[in-house]
XYZ file of C-alpha atoms in Angstrom:
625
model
C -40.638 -4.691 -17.067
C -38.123 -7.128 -18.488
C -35.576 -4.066 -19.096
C -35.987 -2.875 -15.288
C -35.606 -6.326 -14.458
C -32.517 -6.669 -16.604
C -31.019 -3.367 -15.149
C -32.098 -5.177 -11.580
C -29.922 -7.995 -12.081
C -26.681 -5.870 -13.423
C -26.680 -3.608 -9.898
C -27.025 -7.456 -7.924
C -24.259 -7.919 -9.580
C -22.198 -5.082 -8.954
C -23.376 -4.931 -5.956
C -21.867 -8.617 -5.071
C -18.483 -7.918 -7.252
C -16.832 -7.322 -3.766
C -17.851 -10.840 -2.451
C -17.018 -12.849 -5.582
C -13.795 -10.926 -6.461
C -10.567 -13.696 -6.056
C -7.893 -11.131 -6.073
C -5.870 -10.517 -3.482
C -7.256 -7.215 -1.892
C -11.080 -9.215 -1.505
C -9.413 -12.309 -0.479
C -7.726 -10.560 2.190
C -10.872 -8.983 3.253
C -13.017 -11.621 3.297
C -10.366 -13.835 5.209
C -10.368 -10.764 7.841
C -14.239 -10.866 7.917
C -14.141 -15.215 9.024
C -11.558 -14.093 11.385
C -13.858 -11.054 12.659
C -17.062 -13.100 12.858
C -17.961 -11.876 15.673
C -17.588 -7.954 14.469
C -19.406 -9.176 11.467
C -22.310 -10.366 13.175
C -22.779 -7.500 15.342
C -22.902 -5.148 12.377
C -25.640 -7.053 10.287
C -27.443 -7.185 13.870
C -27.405 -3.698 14.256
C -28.486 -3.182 10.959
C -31.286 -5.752 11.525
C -32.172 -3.850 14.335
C -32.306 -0.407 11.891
C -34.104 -1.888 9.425
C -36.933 -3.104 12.500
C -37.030 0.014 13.961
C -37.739 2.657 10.459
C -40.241 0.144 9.860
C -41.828 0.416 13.083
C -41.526 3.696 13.272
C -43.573 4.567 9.741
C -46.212 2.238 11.654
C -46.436 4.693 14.345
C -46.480 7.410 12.487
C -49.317 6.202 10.185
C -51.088 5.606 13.756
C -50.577 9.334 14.727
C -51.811 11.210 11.635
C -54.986 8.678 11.464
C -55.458 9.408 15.358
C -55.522 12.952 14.631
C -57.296 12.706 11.128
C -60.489 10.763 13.036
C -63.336 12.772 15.168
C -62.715 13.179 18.760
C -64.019 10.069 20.792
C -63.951 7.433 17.751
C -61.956 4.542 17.989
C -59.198 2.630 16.026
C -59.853 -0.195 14.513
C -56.189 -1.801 14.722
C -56.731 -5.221 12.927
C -57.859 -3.039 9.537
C -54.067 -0.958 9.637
C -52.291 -1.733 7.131
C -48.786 -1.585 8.661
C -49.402 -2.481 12.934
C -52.489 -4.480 11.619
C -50.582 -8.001 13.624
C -50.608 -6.111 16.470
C -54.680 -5.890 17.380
C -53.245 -5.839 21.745
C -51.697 -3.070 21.325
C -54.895 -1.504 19.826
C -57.238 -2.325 22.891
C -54.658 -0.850 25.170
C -54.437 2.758 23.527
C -58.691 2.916 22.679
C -59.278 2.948 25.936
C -57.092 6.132 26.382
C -58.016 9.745 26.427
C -56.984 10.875 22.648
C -54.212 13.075 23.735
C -52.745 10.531 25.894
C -52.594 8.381 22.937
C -50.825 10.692 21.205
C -48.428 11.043 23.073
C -48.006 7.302 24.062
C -47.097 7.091 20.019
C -44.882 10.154 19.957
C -43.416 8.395 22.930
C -43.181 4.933 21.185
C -41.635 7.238 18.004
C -38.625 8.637 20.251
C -37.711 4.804 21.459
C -37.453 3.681 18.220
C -35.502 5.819 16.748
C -33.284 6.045 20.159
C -33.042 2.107 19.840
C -32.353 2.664 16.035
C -29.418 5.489 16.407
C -28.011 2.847 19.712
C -27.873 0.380 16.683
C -26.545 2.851 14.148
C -23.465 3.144 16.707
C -22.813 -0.140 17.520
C -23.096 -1.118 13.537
C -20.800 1.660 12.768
C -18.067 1.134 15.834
C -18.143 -3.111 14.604
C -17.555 -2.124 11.009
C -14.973 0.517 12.278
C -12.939 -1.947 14.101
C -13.078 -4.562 11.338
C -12.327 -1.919 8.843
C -9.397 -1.001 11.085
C -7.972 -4.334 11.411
C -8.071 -5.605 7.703
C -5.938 -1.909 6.737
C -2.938 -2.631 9.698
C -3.169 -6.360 8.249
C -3.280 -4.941 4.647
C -0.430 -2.189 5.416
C 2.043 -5.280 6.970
C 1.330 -7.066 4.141
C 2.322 -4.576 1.588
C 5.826 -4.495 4.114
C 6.453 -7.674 3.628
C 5.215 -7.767 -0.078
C 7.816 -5.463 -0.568
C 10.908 -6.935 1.428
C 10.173 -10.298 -0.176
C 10.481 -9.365 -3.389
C 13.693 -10.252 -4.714
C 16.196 -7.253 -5.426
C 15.946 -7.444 -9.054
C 12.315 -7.336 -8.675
C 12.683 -4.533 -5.992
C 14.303 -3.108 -8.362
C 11.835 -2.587 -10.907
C 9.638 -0.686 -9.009
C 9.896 3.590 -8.445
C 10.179 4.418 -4.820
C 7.080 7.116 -5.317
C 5.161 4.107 -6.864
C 6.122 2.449 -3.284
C 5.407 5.013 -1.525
C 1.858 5.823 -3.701
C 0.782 2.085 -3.517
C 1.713 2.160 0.317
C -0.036 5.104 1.330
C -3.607 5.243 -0.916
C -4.328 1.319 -0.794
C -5.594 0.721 3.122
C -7.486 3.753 3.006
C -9.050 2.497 0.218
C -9.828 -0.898 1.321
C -11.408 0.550 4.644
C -13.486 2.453 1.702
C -14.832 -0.651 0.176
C -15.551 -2.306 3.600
C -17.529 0.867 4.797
C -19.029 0.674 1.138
C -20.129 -2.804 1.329
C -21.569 -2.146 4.971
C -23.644 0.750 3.685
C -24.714 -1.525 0.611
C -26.135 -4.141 3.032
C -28.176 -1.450 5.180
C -29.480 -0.106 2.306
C -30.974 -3.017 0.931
C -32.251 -3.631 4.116
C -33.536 -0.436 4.825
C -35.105 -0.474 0.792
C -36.433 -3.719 1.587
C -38.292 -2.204 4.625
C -39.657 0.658 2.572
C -41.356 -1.605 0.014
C -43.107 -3.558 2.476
C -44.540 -0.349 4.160
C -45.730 0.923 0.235
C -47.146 -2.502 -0.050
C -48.913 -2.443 3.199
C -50.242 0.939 2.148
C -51.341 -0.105 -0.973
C -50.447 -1.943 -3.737
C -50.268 0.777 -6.717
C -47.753 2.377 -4.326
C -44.858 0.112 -5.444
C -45.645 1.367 -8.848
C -43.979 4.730 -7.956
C -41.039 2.912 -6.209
C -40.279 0.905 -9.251
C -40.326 3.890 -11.541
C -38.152 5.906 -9.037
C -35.411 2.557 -9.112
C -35.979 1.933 -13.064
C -34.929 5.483 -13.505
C -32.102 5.509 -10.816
C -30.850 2.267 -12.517
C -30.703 3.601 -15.946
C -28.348 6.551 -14.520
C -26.429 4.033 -12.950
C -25.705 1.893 -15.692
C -24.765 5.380 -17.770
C -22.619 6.226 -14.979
C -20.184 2.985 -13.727
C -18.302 2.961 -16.724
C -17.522 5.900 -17.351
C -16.708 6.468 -12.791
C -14.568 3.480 -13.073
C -12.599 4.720 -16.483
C -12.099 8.314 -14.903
C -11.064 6.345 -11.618
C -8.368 4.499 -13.691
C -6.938 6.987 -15.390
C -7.128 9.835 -12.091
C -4.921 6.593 -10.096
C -2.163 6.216 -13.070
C -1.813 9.947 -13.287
C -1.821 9.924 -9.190
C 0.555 7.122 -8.932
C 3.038 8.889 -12.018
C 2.975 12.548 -10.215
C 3.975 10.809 -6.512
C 6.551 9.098 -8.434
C 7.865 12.367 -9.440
C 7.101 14.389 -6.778
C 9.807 11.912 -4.794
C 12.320 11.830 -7.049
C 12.933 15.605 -7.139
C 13.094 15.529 -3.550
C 15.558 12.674 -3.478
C 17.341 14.226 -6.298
C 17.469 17.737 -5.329
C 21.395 17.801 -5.781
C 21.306 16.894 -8.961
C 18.251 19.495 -9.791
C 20.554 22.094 -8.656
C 23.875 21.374 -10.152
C 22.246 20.412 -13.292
C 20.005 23.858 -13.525
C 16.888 22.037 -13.655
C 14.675 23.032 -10.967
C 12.412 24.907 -12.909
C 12.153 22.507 -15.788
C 11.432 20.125 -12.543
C 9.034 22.183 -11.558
C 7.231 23.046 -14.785
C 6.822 19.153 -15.104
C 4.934 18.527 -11.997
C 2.605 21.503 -12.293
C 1.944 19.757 -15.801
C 1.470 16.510 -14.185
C -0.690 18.362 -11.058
C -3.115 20.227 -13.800
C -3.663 16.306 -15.713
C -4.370 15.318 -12.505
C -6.586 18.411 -11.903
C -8.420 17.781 -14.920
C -9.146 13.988 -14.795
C -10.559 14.790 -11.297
C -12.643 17.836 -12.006
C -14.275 15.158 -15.005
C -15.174 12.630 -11.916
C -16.685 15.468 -10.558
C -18.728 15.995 -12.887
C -19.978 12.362 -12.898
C -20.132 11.815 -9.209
C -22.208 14.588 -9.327
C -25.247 13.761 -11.677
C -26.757 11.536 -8.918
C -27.643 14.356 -6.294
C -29.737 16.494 -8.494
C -31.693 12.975 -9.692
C -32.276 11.923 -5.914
C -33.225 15.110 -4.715
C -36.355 15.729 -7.837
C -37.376 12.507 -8.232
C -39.444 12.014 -5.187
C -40.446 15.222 -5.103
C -42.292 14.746 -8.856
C -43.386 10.956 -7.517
C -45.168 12.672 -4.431
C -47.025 15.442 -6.334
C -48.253 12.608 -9.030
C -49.317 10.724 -6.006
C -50.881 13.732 -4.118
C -52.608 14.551 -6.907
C -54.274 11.094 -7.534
C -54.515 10.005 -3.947
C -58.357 10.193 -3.733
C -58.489 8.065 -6.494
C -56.359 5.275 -5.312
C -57.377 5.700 -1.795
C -61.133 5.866 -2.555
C -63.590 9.305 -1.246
C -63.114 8.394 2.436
C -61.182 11.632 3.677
C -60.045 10.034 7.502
C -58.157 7.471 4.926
C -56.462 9.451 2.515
C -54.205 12.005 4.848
C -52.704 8.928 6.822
C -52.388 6.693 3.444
C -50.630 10.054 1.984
C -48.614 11.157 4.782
C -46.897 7.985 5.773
C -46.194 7.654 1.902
C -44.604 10.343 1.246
C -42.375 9.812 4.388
C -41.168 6.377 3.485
C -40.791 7.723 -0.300
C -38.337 9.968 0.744
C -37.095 7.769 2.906
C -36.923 4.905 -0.132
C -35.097 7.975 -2.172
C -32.376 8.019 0.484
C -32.038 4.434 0.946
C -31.913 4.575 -3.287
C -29.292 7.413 -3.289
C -27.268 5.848 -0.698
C -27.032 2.654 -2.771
C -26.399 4.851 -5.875
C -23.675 6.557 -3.859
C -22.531 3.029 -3.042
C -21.898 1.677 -6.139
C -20.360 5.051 -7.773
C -18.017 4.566 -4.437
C -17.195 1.270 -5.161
C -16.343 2.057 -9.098
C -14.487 5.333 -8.193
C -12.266 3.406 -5.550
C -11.586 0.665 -8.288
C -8.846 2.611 -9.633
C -6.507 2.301 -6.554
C -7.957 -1.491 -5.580
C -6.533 -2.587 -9.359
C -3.495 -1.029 -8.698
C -3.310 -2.645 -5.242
C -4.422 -6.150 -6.637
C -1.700 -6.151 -9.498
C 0.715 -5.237 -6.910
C -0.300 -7.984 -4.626
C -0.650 -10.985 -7.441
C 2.373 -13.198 -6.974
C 2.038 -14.654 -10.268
C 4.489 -11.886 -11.893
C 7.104 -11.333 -8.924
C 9.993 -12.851 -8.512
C 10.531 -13.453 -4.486
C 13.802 -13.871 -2.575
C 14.878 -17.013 -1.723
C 14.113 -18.637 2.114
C 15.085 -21.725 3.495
C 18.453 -23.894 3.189
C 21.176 -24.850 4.764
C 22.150 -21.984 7.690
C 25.894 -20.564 6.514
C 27.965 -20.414 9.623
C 31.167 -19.575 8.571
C 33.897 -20.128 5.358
C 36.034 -22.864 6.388
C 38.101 -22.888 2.852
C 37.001 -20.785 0.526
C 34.373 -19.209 -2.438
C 34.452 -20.267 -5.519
C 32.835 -18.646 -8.753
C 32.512 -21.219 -11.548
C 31.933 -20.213 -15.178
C 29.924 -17.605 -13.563
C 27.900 -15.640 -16.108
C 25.024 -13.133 -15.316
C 22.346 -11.012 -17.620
C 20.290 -8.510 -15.559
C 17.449 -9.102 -18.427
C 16.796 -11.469 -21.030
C 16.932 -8.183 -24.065
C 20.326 -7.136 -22.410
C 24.101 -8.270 -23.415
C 25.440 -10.215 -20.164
C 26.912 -8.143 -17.847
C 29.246 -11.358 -16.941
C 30.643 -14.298 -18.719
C 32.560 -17.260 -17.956
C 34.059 -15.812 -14.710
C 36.253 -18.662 -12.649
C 37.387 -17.187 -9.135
C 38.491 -18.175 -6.416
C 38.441 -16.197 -2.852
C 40.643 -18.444 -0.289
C 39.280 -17.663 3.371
C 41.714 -14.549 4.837
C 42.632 -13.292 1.424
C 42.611 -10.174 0.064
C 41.217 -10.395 -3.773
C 40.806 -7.165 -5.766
C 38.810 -6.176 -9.391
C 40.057 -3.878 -11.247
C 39.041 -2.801 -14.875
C 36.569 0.444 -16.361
C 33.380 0.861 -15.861
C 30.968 -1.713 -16.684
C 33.746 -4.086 -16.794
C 31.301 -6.143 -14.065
C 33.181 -5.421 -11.263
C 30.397 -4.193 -9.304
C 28.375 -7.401 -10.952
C 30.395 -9.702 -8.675
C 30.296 -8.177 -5.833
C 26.126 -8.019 -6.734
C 26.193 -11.915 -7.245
C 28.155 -12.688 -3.413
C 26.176 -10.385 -1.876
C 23.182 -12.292 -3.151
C 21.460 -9.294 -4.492
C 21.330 -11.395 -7.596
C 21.694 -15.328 -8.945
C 23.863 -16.474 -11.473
C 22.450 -17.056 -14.878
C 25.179 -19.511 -15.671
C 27.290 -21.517 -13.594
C 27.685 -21.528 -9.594
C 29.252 -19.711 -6.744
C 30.655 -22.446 -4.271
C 30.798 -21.959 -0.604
C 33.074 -24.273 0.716
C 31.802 -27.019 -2.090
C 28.121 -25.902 -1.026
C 26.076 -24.056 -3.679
C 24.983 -20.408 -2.743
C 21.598 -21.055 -4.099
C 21.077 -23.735 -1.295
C 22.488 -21.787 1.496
C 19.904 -19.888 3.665
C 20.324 -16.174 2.171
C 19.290 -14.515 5.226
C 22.155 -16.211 7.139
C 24.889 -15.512 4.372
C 24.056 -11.923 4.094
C 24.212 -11.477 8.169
C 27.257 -12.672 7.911
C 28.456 -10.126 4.794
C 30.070 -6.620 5.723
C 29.086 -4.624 2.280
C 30.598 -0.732 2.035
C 30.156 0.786 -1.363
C 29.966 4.191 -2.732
C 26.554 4.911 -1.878
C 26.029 5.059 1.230
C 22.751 4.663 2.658
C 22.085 5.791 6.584
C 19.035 5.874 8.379
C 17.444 8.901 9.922
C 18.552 7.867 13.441
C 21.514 8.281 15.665
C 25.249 7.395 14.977
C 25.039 4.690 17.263
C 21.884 3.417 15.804
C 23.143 3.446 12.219
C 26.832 2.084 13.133
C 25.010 -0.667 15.058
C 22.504 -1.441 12.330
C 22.227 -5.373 11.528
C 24.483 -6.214 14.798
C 22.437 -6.920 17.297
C 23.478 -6.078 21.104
C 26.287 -3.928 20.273
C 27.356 -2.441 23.096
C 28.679 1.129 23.214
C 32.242 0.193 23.859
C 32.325 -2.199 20.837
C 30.342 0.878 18.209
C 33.436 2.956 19.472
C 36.125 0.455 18.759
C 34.571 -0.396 15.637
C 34.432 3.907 14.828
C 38.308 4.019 16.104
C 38.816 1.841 13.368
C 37.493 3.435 10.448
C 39.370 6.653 11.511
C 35.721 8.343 12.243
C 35.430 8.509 16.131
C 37.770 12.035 15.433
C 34.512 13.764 13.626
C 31.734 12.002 15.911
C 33.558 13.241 19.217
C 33.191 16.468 17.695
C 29.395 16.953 16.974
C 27.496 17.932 19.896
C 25.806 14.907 20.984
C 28.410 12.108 19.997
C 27.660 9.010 19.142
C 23.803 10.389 19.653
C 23.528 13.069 16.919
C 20.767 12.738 14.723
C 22.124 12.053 11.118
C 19.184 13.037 9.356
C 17.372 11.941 6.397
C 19.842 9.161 4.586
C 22.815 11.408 6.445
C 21.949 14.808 5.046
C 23.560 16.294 7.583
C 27.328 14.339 7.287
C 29.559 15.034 4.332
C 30.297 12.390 2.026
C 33.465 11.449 3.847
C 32.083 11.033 7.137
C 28.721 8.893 5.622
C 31.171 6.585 4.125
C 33.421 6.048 7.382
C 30.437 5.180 9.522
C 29.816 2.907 6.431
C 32.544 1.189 6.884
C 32.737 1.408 10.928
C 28.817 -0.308 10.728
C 31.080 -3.252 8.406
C 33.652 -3.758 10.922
C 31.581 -4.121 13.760
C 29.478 -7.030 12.030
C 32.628 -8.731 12.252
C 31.962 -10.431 8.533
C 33.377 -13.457 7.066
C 33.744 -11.507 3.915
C 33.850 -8.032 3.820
C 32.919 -5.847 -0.166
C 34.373 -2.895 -0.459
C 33.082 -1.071 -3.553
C 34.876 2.039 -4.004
C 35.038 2.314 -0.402
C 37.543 5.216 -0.303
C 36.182 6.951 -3.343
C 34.297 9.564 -0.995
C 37.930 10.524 1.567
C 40.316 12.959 1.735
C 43.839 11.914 0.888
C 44.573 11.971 4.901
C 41.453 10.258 5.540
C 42.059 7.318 2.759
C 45.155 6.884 3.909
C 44.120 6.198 7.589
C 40.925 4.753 6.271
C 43.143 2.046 4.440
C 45.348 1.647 7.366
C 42.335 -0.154 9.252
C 41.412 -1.912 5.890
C 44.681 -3.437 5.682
C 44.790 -4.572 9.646
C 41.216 -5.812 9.201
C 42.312 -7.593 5.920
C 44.859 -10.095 8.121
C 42.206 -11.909 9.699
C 38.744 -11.648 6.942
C 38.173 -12.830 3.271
C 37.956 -9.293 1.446
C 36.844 -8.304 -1.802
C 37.625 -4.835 -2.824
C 36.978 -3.020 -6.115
C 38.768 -0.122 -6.661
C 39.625 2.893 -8.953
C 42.794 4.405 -7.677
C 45.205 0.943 -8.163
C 47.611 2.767 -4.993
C 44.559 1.243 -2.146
C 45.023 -2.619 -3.610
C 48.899 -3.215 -4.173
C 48.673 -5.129 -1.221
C 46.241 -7.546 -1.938
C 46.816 -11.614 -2.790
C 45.388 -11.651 -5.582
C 44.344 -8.809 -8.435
C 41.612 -9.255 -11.436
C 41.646 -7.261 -14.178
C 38.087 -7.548 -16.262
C 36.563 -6.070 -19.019
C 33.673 -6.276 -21.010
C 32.636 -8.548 -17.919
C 35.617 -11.111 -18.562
C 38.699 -11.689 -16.713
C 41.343 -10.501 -18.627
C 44.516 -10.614 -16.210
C 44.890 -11.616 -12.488
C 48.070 -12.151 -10.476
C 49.218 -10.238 -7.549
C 50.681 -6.391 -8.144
C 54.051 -7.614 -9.065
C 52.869 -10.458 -11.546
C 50.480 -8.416 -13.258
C 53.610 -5.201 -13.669
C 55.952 -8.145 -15.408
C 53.330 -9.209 -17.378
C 53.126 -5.400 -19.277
C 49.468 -5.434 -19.879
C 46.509 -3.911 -19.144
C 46.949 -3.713 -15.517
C 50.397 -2.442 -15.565
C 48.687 0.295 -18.489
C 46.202 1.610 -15.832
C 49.454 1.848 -13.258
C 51.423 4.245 -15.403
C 49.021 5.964 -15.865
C 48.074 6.528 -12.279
C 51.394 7.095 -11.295
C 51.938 9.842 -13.965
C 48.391 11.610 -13.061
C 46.929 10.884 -15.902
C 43.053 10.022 -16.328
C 42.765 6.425 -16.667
């Protein structure tokens, strides 16, 4: 007894892990649930009502087979039932009835209550739906924002498959535990029911229910573990094989220039057949329950049968009702018990995906952008770097060190150097993709870090080498981040980055489809609308890294044509490979190993013979630099 009980207490608990669980994933349902009060009391109604109604109806049903058990023209003697006995009115009504009549008054009575049950059943089922509903739209705009409030360094630590995994498994799963935890309550409920009508029966009864649960608890505690390790391990694999799966699609290029697309495609069907396996094992476990419910009652009834005279004494008009309405609400008990079993394996084979979601959604280990502070409105004078230094990761050499620059508002500044000379770091840091680790950048005298980043960066025009479009029209992606841009102005803006030639040409203008990230553009013509989105922001400081890398000689020369016009009235920062596109500019840096080795404008930094002037011979001869 003390082991059953013991085995009692562990399913309790597991059965209120969802309710005591402070991570975010429970928190977020339960705060959904106070908000949904209303849903939430209309479920555990219904299932009031359910629980009411299989109870009444095992009354009736006991009534029946006595009723037709008895010799024609006796009487009931109501008070002495064991289930309806509190109802002795009811009684008087039916005796004086023709037997048949009463019969069907009960079969009658039987149909109601289980048409009032199924009515419940619905209503139950459409509250928990609608709840269920709402916490996964609240749960999927959460992840959204989970994700675009992460900082980019933190962004950047994540796989886009894991994204995309996480994103795509996690509501669905969280409308699983909420239809879980529903089902949990009606069961108890409806098990709760079931015990009462053994006990009304007779006592001994519950002996055979408590068996049936000690043994159905022993499988269960066998089980969990092993459900929730399988569940684990089936969500890494999962979450590694998405991960996969979308980079080969976003890398296809390389797959085929490289020769890999078998090797690609040996790895996955690797990763599919772990995945095949781990699943085919939960199975297996999932499994073992169905066999169990489905014999047990079947081997508690004949034990029963078989000793049913003895427990229900000689008297033969009292043993078929006794018997009959047993054996219904013992299968009936079984369901209730396999539906709880069925629960809890449920709840342990979703915990895989609800960990995952939970360590995604704990704050405690994310690093979030920065909101609030002073609202940037314009550069007045100037930005400033000042001993600027910067180490994407604490086991990493910095990337930047010591940097002092300074950008004077309307000026031209260019970085030149190798790669990984940090010149692409810089432009990181006044974009605010990333903070300083040392020093400050200065915004006229006004510390980035206390300017409102969301205000800075609407005010940034960025165009680099990869070039990211949405799959939406020209318009729509030139216009991107400018909001009310009319037509005239995304067509100016086009003229101006020498690509309105090659969008007058496609079929549907300025509303062609690009397709997905620009598929269906060439290199060239993604970065011109690039740089046609940047002009039409109208930035206080425009980044251009590598900007021209993707043209054409023809097209880089025209390209640079609008640069240099839009240079005259914006604070520019370009970084640049071929040293021809800068000559203009005010001011030229020359780092390395993420110093600042030389700076001076073209002609300065030719006198001075050095590196700079190196990299220019050596352009101007053709050779690689």
């Amino acid at each position: 007894m003390a082991h059953l009980l013991s085995l009692s207490s562990r399913l309790i608990t597991q059965v209120l892990e969802p309710f005591r669980d402070q991570r975010p994933a429970s928190r977020l349902i339960r705060r959904t649930a106070r908000q949904e009060w209303r849903l939430i009391s209309l479920n555990l109604l219904c299932n009031l009502v359910q629980a009411a109604c299989e109870g009444a109806t095992l009354g009736v049903i006991f009534l029946a087979v006595d009723l037709l058990s008895r010799p024609e023209g006796s009487t009931l003697n109501w008070s002495s039932k064991p289930i309806l006995g509190s109802l002795p009115q009811l009684g008087e009504i039916l005796n004086v009835l023709p037997r048949n009549q009463m019969f069907l008054i009960l079969l009658a009575m039987a149909v109601l209550l289980k048409l009032g049950q199924s009515l419940a059943m619905y209503l139950g089922s459409v509250a928990v739906g609608y709840y269920a509903n709402r916490t996964s739209a609240r749960l999927t705009a959460m992840l959204h924002s989970q994700v675009l409030g992460f900082s980019f360094p933190c962004a950047s630590r994540y796989r886009v498959g894991d994204l995309q995994y996480i994103n795509g498994t996690a509501p669905g799963s969280v409308i699983g535990v909420i239809n879980i935890v529903s089902g949990l309550a009606l069961n108890v409920l409806m098990i709760a029911t079931y015990l009462l009508v053994l006990i009304n029966l007779s006592p001994w009864l519950l002996i055979a229910a408590m068996a049936m649960g000690a043994v159905l608890a022993l499988v269960q505690q066998q089980l969990l573990p092993r459900i929730r390790s399988r569940s684990v391990q089936s969500t890494q694999l999962g979450r590694e094989l998405s991960s996969r799966m979308t980079e080969n699609v976003q890398g296809l290029r390389l797959l085929h220039t490289s020769g890999q697309l078998d090797a690609a495609d040996r790895d996955v069907s690797e990763r599919t057949r772990a995945v095949e396996i781990t699943s085919r094992a939960q199975t297996r476990l999932n499994s073992v329950n169905g066999p169990i419910i489905v014999t047990l009652p079947i081997l508690m009834i004949a034990v029963i049968a078989g000793l049913s005279i003895v427990i229900f004494g000689t008297r033969s008009s009292g043993v078929l009702p006794n018997l009959v309405t047993f054996v219904v609400a013992l299968q009936r008990l079984n369901g209730s018990f396999g539906g709880l079993t069925q629960s809890l394996t449920g709840l342990k084979a979703n915990s895989g995906t609800i960990d995952l979601l939970n360590d995604f959604l704990i704050e405690g280990d994310k690093q979030f952008r920065r909101r609030g502070g002073v609202p940037f409105s314009g550069i007045n004078h100037a930005i400033e770097l000042r001993n600027v230094g910067l180490r994407y990761s604490p086991d990493l050499a910095p990337a930047l060190s010591g940097i002092d620059l300074t950008l004077l508002k309307g000026q031209t500044v260019a970085l030149v150097g190798s790669s990984g000379a940090g010149k692409s770091s810089i432009a990181d840091l006044l974009a605010g993709l990333y903070d300083p680790t040392e020093g400050m950048i200065l915004v006229d005298g006004v510390n980035l870090l206390s300017i409102d980043l969301q205000t800075w960066q609407q005010r940034l025009g960025v165009v680099s080498q990869d070039t990211f479009l949405f799959n939406a029209t020209i318009a729509e992606n030139i216009s991107f981040g400018t909001l009310g841009a009319t037509r005239q102005a995304i067509e100016t803006a086009s003229e101006q980055a020498q690509a309105a030639r090659f969008i007058s040409a496609l079929p549907e203008g300025y509303d062609t489809l690009v397709g997905e990230r620009g598929y269906r553009l060439s290199g060239g013509q993604r970065q011109r609308l690039s740089l046609a989105r940047a002009i039409l922001r109208d930035p206080e400081l425009l980044i251009l890294d590598e900007a021209t890398s993707a043209l054409d000689s023809e097209s880089e020369r025209l390209v640079q044509q609008a640069i240099d016009r839009f240079e005259r009235q914006h604070t520019v920062l370009v970084i640049a490979h071929r040293l021809s596109t800068i000559v203009g500019a005010d001011l030229i840096c020359v780092l390395e190993a993420g110093t600042i080795k030389e700076r001076g404008n073209h002609q300065e930094l030719l006198a001075q013979n050095g590196r700079y002037a190196k990299l220019w011979n050596q352009q101007a001869k053709g050779s690689p630099s």
